Amino acid sequence: MRLPCPLCGSRDHREFTYQGAAVMLDRPAPDAGAEAWDSYVHLRDNPAGATRELWYHGAGCGAWLVVARDTVTHAVFGAELARQVRR
Amino acid sequence: MVELTASAPFDAGMERTIGAVTLRAAETGPVTALMPYAGQERALSAALERAHGLEFPAAGRMTSAGQARCLWSGLDQAMLIGVEPDPALADHAAVVAQSDGWAALTLTGDAVADVLARLVPVDLRPAAFEQGASIRSELGHMMVILARTGPQQVTVMGFRSMAGTLLHELENAMTALAARPKG
């Protein structure tokens, strides 16, 4: 598996660490309520198909990436810097 | 005050040739990490140009002017090598002395890409890793900076605390490659 780092180019997956679904970028407001925070911290979809995930390029540029890929076909559609997605 | 004697990561003048590759200890001079503050990369680049005659490198690139080289080494980070940093750089970036934190080697010869192919998961053949390229990747399990510093030469910079392992990994790969039958 190779991931297309926006800074480093196509790199082997051994350089990356998987974090989880990219929903971690959508942090609720501090006063959003118990339900929103419970969902943010604990509840995840388990999609068969297209997903957006956070990967850390620890053995490369050190950036957090949002990687779009398909869990069924294993196709990797692309990656963006997480800090640009957040902006 | 105790006067401490500086020691180099590798023996001075260390040179090993195995097969078609020669490995040498490289003298880096001062090494300084430059990490531009948010939105300050252009200002830092201008200050670098004024002080040292080179620009802040784009991702995956190296700039050089005389003794000074600036190697891209990660997101918002580059290593200024060979010169003491101008104090004006600190207006635009975190400037951190790392001279004693790095150990540098050069690999020279026809089979440099073949040796590194055993250790680094990136295509380092001259056509894909051309003059002026500087990347961050891993060598074995170590983080390194790799820079193309000549048509047949790659400079490898690793953490000084891992200098012995870096040398061991490279010598192993050189020995194993040289042992393969030709052809």
Coordinates of N, CA and C in Angstrom, one line a residue, chain B residues 18-23 107-120 124 139 156 169-178:
Chain B
I18 N 33.5 -0.7 -0.3 CA 33.1 -2.1 -0.4 C 32.3 -2.2 -1.8
G19 N 32.8 -3.0 -2.7 CA 32.2 -3.1 -4.0 C 32.3 -1.8 -4.7
A20 N 31.2 -1.3 -5.3 CA 31.3 -0.1 -6.1 C 30.8 1.1 -5.4
V21 N 30.9 1.1 -4.0 CA 30.5 2.2 -3.2 C 31.5 2.6 -2.2
T22 N 31.8 3.9 -2.0 CA 32.7 4.4 -1.0 C 31.9 5.2 0.0
L23 N 32.1 4.8 1.3 CA 31.4 5.5 2.4 C 32.4 6.4 3.1
L107 N 27.8 8.7 0.5 CA 28.0 7.4 -0.2 C 28.3 7.8 -1.7
T108 N 29.3 7.3 -2.2 CA 29.7 7.7 -3.6 C 30.0 6.5 -4.4
G109 N 29.6 6.5 -5.6 CA 29.9 5.4 -6.5 C 28.7 4.9 -7.4
D110 N 29.0 3.9 -8.3 CA 28.0 3.5 -9.2 C 26.8 2.9 -8.6
A111 N 27.0 2.2 -7.4 CA 25.9 1.4 -6.9 C 25.2 2.0 -5.7
V112 N 25.3 3.3 -5.5 CA 24.8 4.0 -4.4 C 23.3 3.7 -4.3
A113 N 22.6 3.8 -5.4 CA 21.1 3.6 -5.4 C 20.8 2.2 -5.0
D114 N 21.6 1.2 -5.5 CA 21.4 -0.2 -5.2 C 21.5 -0.5 -3.7
V115 N 22.6 0.1 -3.1 CA 22.8 0.0 -1.6 C 21.6 0.5 -0.9
L116 N 21.2 1.8 -1.2 CA 20.1 2.4 -0.4 C 18.8 1.8 -0.7
A117 N 18.6 1.1 -1.8 CA 17.3 0.4 -2.1 C 17.1 -0.7 -1.1
R118 N 18.1 -1.2 -0.5 CA 18.0 -2.2 0.5 C 17.5 -1.7 1.9
L119 N 17.6 -0.4 2.0 CA 17.3 0.2 3.4 C 16.3 1.3 3.4
V120 N 16.1 2.0 2.2 CA 15.2 3.1 2.2 C 14.0 2.9 1.2
L124 N 15.7 6.1 -5.2 CA 16.8 7.0 -5.1 C 17.8 6.9 -6.3
L139 N 15.8 4.8 7.1 CA 16.8 3.9 6.7 C 16.8 2.8 7.7
V156 N 23.8 11.2 3.6 CA 22.9 10.7 4.6 C 23.1 11.3 5.9
E169 N 24.3 -0.5 9.4 CA 23.3 -0.8 8.4 C 23.9 -0.6 7.0
L170 N 24.6 0.5 6.8 CA 25.1 0.8 5.5 C 26.2 -0.2 5.1
E171 N 27.1 -0.5 6.0 CA 28.1 -1.5 5.7 C 27.6 -2.8 5.4
N172 N 26.6 -3.2 6.1 CA 25.9 -4.5 5.9 C 25.3 -4.5 4.5
A173 N 24.6 -3.5 4.1 CA 24.0 -3.4 2.8 C 25.1 -3.4 1.7
M174 N 26.1 -2.7 1.9 CA 27.2 -2.6 0.9 C 27.9 -4.0 0.7
T175 N 28.1 -4.6 1.9 CA 28.8 -6.0 1.8 C 27.9 -7.0 1.1
A176 N 26.6 -7.0 1.5 CA 25.6 -7.9 0.9 C 25.5 -7.7 -0.6
L177 N 25.5 -6.4 -1.0 CA 25.4 -6.1 -2.5 C 26.6 -6.6 -3.2
A178 N 27.8 -6.3 -2.6 CA 29.1 -6.6 -3.2 C 29.2 -8.2 -3.4

